[in-house]
Tab-separated table of C-alpha atoms and ligand atoms in Angstrom:
chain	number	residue	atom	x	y	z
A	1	UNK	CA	-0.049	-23.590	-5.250
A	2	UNK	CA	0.479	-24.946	-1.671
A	3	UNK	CA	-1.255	-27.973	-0.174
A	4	UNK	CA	-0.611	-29.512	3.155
A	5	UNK	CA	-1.223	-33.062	4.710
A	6	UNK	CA	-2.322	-32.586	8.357
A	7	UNK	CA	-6.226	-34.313	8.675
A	8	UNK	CA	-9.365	-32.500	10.132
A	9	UNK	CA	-12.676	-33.284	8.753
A	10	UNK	CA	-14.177	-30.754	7.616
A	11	UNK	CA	-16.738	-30.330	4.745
A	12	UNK	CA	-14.901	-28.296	2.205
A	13	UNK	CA	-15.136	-24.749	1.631
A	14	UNK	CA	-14.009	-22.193	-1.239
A	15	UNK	CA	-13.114	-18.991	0.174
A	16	UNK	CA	-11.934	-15.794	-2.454
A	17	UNK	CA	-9.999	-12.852	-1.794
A	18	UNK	CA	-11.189	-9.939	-3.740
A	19	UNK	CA	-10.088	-6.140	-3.636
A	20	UNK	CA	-8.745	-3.170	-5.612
A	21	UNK	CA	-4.903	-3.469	-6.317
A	22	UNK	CA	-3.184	-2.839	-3.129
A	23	UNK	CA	-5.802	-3.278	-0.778
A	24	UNK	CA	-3.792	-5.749	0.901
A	25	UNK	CA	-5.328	-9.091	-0.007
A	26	UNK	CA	-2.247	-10.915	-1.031
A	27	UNK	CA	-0.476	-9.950	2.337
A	28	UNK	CA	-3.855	-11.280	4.418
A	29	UNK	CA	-4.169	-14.939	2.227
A	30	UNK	CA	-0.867	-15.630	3.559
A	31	UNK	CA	-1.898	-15.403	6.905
A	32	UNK	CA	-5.117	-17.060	6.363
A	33	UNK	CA	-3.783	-20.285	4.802
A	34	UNK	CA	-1.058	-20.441	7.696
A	35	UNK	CA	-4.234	-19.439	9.846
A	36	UNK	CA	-6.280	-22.565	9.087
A	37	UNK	CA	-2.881	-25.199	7.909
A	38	UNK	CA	-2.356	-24.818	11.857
A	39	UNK	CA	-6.377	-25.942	12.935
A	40	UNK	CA	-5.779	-28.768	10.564
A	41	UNK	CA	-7.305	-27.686	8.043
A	42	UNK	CA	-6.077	-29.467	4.538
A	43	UNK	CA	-5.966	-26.559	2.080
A	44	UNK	CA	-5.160	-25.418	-1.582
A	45	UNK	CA	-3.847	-21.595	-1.914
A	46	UNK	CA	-4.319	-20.253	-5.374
A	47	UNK	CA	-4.693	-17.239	-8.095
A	48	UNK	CA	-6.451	-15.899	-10.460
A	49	UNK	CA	-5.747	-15.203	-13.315
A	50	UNK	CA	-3.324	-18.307	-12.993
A	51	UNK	CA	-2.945	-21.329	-10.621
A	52	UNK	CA	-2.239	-23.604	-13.453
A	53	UNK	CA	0.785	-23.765	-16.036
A	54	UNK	CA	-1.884	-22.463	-18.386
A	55	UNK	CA	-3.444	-19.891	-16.735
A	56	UNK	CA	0.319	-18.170	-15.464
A	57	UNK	CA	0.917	-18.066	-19.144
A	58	UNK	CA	-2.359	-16.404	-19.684
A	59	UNK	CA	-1.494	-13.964	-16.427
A	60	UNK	CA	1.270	-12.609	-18.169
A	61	UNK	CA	-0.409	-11.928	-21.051
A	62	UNK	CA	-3.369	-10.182	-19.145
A	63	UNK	CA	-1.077	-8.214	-17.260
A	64	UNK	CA	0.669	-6.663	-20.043
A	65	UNK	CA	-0.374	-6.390	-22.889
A	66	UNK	CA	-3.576	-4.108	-23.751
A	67	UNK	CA	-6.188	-5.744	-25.389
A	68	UNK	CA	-10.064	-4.997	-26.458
A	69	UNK	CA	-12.045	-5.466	-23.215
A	70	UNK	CA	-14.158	-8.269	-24.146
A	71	UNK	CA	-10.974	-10.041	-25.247
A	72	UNK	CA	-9.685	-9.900	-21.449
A	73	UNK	CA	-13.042	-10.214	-20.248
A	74	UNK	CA	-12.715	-14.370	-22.405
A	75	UNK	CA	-9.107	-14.780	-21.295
A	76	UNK	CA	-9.963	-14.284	-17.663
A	77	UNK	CA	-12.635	-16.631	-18.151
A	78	UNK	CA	-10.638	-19.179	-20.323
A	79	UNK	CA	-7.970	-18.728	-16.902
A	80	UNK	CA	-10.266	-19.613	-15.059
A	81	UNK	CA	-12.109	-22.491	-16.909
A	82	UNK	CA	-9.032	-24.338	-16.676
A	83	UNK	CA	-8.415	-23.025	-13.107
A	84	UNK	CA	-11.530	-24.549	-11.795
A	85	UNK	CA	-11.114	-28.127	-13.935
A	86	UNK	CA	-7.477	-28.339	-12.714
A	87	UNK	CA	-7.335	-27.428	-9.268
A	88	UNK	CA	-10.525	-26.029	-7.537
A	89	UNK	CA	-12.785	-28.718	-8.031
A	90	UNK	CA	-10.867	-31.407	-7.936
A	91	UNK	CA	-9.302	-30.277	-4.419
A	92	UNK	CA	-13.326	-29.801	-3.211
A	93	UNK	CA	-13.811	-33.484	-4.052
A	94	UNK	CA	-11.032	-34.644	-1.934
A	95	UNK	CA	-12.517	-32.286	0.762
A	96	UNK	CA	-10.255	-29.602	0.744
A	97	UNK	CA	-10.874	-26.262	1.308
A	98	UNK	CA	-9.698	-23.867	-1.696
A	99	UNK	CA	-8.525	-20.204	-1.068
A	100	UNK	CA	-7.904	-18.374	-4.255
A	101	UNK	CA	-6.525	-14.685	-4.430
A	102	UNK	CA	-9.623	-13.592	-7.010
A	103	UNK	CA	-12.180	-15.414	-8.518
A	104	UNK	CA	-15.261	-13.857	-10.716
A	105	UNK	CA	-16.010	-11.215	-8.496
A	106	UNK	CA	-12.935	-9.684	-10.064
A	107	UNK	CA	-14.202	-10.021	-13.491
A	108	UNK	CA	-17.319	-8.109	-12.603
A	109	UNK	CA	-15.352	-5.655	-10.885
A	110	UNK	CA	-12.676	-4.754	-13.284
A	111	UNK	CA	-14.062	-5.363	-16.847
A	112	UNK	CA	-17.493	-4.829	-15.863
A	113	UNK	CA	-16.923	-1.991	-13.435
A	114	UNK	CA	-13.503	-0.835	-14.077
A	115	UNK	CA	-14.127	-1.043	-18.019
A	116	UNK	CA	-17.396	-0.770	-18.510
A	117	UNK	CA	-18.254	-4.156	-20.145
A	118	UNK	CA	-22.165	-5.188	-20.064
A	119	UNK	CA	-22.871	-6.743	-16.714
A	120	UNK	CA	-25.173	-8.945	-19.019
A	121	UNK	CA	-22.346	-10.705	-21.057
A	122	UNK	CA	-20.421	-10.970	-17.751
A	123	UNK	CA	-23.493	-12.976	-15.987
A	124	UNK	CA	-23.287	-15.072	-19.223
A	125	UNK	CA	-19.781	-15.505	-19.059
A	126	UNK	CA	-20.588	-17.246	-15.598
A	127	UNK	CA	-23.349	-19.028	-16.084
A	128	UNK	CA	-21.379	-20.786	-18.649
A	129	UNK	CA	-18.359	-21.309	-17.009
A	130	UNK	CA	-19.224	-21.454	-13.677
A	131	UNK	CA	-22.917	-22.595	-13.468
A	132	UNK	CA	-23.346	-24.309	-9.906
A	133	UNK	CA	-19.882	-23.092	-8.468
A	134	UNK	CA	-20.042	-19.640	-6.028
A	135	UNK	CA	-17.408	-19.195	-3.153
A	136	UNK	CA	-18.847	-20.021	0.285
A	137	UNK	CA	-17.103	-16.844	1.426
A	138	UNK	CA	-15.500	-13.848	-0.025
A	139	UNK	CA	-13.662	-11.334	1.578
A	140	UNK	CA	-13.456	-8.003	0.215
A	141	UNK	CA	-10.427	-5.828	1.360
A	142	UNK	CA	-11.837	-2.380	1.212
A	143	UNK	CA	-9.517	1.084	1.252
A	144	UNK	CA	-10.063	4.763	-0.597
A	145	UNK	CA	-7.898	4.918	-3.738
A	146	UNK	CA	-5.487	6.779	-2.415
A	147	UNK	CA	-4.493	4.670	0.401
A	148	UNK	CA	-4.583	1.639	-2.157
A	149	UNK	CA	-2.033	3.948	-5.118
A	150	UNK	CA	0.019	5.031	-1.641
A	151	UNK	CA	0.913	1.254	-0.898
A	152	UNK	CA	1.314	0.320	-4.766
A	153	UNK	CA	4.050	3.056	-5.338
A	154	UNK	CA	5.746	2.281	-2.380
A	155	UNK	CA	6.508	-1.274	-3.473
A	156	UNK	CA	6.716	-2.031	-7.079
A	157	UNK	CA	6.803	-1.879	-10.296
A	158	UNK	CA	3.371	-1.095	-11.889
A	159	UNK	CA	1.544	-3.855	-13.859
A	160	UNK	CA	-1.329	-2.783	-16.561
A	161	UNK	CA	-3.983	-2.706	-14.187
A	162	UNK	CA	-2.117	-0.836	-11.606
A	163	UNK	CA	-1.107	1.983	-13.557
A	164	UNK	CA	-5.185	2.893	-14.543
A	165	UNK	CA	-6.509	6.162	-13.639
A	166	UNK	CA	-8.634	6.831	-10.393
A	167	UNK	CA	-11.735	6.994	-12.225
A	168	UNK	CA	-11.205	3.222	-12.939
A	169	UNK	CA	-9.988	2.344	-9.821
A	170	UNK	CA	-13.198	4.087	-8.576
A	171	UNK	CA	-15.722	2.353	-10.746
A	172	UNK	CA	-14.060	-0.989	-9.946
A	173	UNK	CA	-14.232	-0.382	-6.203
A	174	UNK	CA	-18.230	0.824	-6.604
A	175	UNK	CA	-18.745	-2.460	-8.710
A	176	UNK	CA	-16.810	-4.604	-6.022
A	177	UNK	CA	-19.264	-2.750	-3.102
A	178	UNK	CA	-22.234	-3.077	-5.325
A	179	UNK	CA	-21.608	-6.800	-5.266
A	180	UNK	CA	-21.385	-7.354	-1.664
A	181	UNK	CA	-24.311	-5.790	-1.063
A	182	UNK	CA	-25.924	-7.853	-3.445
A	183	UNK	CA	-24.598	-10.929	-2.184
A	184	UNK	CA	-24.569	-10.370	1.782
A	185	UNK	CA	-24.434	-14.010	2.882
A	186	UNK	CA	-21.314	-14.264	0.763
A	187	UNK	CA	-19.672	-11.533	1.033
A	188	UNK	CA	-17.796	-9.922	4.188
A	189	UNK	CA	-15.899	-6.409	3.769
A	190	UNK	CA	-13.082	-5.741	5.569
A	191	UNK	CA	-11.542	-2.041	6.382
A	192	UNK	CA	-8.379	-2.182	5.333
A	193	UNK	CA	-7.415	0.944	6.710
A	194	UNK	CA	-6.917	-0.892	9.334
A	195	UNK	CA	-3.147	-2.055	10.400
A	196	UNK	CA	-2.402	-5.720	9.680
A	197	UNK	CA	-2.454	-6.399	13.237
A	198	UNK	CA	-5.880	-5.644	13.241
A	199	UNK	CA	-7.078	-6.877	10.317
A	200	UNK	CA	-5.774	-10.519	11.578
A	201	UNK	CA	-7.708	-10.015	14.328
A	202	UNK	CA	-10.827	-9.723	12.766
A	203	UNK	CA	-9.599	-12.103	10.414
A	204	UNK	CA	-9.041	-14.391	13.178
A	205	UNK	CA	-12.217	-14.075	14.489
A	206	UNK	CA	-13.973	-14.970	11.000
A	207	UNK	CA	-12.234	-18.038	10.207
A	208	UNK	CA	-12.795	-19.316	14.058
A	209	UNK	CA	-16.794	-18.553	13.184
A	210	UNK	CA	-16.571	-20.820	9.906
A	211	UNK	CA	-14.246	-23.519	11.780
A	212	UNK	CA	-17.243	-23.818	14.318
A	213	UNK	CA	-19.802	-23.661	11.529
A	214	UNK	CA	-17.790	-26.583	9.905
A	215	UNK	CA	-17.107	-28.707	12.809
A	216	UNK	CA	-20.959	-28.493	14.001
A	217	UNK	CA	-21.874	-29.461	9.880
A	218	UNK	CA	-19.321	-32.282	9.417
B	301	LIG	N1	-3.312	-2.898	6.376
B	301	LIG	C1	-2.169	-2.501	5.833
B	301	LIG	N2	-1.516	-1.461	6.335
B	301	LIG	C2	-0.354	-1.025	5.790
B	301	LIG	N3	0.234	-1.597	4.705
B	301	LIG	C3	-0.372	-2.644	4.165
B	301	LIG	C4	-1.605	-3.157	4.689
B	301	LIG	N4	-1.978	-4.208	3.941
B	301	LIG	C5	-1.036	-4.353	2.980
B	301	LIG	N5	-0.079	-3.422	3.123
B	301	LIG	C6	1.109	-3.247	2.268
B	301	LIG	O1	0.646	-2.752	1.018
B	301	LIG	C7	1.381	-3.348	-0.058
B	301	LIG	C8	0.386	-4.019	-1.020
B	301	LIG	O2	-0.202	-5.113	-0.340
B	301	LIG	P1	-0.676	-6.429	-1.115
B	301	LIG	O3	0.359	-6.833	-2.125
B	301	LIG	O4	-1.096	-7.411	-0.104
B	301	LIG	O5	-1.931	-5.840	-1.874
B	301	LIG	P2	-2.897	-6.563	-2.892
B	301	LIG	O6	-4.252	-6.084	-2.586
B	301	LIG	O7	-2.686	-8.021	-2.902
B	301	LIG	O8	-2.419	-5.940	-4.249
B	301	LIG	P3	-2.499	-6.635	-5.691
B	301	LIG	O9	-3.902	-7.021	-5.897
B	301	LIG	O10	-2.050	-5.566	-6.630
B	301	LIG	O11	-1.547	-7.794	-5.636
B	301	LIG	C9	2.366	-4.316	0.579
B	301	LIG	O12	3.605	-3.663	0.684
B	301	LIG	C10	1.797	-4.570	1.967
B	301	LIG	O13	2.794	-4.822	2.936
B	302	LIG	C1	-9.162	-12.470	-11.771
B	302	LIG	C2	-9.137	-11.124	-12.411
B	302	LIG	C3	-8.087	-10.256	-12.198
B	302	LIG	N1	-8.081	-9.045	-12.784
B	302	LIG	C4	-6.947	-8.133	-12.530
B	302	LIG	C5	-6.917	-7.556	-11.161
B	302	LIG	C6	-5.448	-7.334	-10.885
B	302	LIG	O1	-5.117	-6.038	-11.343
B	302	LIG	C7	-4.774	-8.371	-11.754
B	302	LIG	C8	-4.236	-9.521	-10.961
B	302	LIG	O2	-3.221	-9.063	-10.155
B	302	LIG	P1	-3.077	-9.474	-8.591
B	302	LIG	O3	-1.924	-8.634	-8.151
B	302	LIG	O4	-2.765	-10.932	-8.583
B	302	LIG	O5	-4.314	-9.176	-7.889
B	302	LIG	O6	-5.752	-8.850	-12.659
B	302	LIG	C9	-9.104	-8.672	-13.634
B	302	LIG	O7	-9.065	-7.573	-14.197
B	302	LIG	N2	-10.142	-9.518	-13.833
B	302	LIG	C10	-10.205	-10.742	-13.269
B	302	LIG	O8	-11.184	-11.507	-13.500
């Protein structure tokens, strides 16, 4: 977790970076926080599952070691229970903006889509963890499988999640589209097809649209 001390005043704004595994979001929140550090903008850069001493502890767990579905479905939650009361909403309060590599979206993607838990439970899940908290944005990095598995091999060693099949890869990507179209206003999908070049472009673009938004609203 990163924070920086330059002022602007701005009211404060949670943005989340959902995708399937190597879609590219971790290369593009890099950019982003520099992005809006630069325009002033005081800012907290975090993860799910993780951003707190607990939650890392919990990541590893998640990330290796198989488990019944609803089990990882409460340990993601219990992540970020502790994620939120440690670091997202305090940093809102002070008027920072928040920018977290996943957030619930993730949750209904990969156990609910992905694994196939009840949607239902999930929604419950939320409303008790989460109740009055949504991101103000979330950008979804959107490729086919293949071009997602193509950039995974090339770089690293597999983690649980990244060594499912296609069919789960598929069923999280359909629950991650699903979502954005149910929650337009929040949502924005970026092609990332594209090369990173372009993608900070558009990127670029976005965050210049929100700074206005901001500046006009504070
Ligand atoms: N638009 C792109 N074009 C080509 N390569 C890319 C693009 N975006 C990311 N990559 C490369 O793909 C690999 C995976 O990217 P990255 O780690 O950002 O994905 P991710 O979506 O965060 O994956 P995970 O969720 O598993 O961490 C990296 O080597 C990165 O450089
Ligand atoms: C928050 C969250 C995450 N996951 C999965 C998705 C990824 O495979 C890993 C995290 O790895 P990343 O490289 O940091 O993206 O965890 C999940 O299944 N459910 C969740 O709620």
């Amino acid at each position: 977790m990163i924070s920086n001390s330059k002022a602007r005043e701005l009211p404060a704004r949670f943005i989340t970076f959902e995708g399937i595994d190597g879609a590219g979001k971790s290369t593009h929140i890099a950019f982003v926080a520099d992005y809006l550090r630069q325009r002033g903008v005081q800012l907290v850069s975090s993860r799910e599952p993780g951003g707190t001493s607990l939650g890392e502890k919990l990541r590893e767990i998640l990330l290796h070691e198989k488990m019944h579905l609803e089990t990882e479905a409460l340990l993601m939650f219990a992540s970020r229970r502790e994620h939120i009361a440690q670091v997202i909403a305090p940093a809102l309060a002070r008027g920072e903006w928040v920018i977290s590599d996943r957030f619930s979206d993730a949750s209904f993607a990969y156990q609910g889509g992905g694994r196939g838990m009840d949607l239902r439970k999930m929604e419950q899940l939320e409303a008790w963890v989460h109740p009055e908290l949504q991101p103000d944005l979330t950008l979804l990095f959107d490729v086919p499988l293949e071009v997602a598995r193509a950039r995974l091999d090339a770089t690293r060693e597999l983690d649980k999640f990244e060594q499912e099949q296609a069919e789960f890869f598929a069923a999280t990507r359909n629950e991650y589209l699903r979502r954005a179209a149910q929650f337009p206003a929040r949502f924005r999908i970026i092609d990332s097809t594209q090369s990173i070049a372009a993608i900070q472009v558009e990127l670029a673009h976005l965050l210049d649209a929100l700074l206005e938004k901001s500046d006009a609203a504070s």
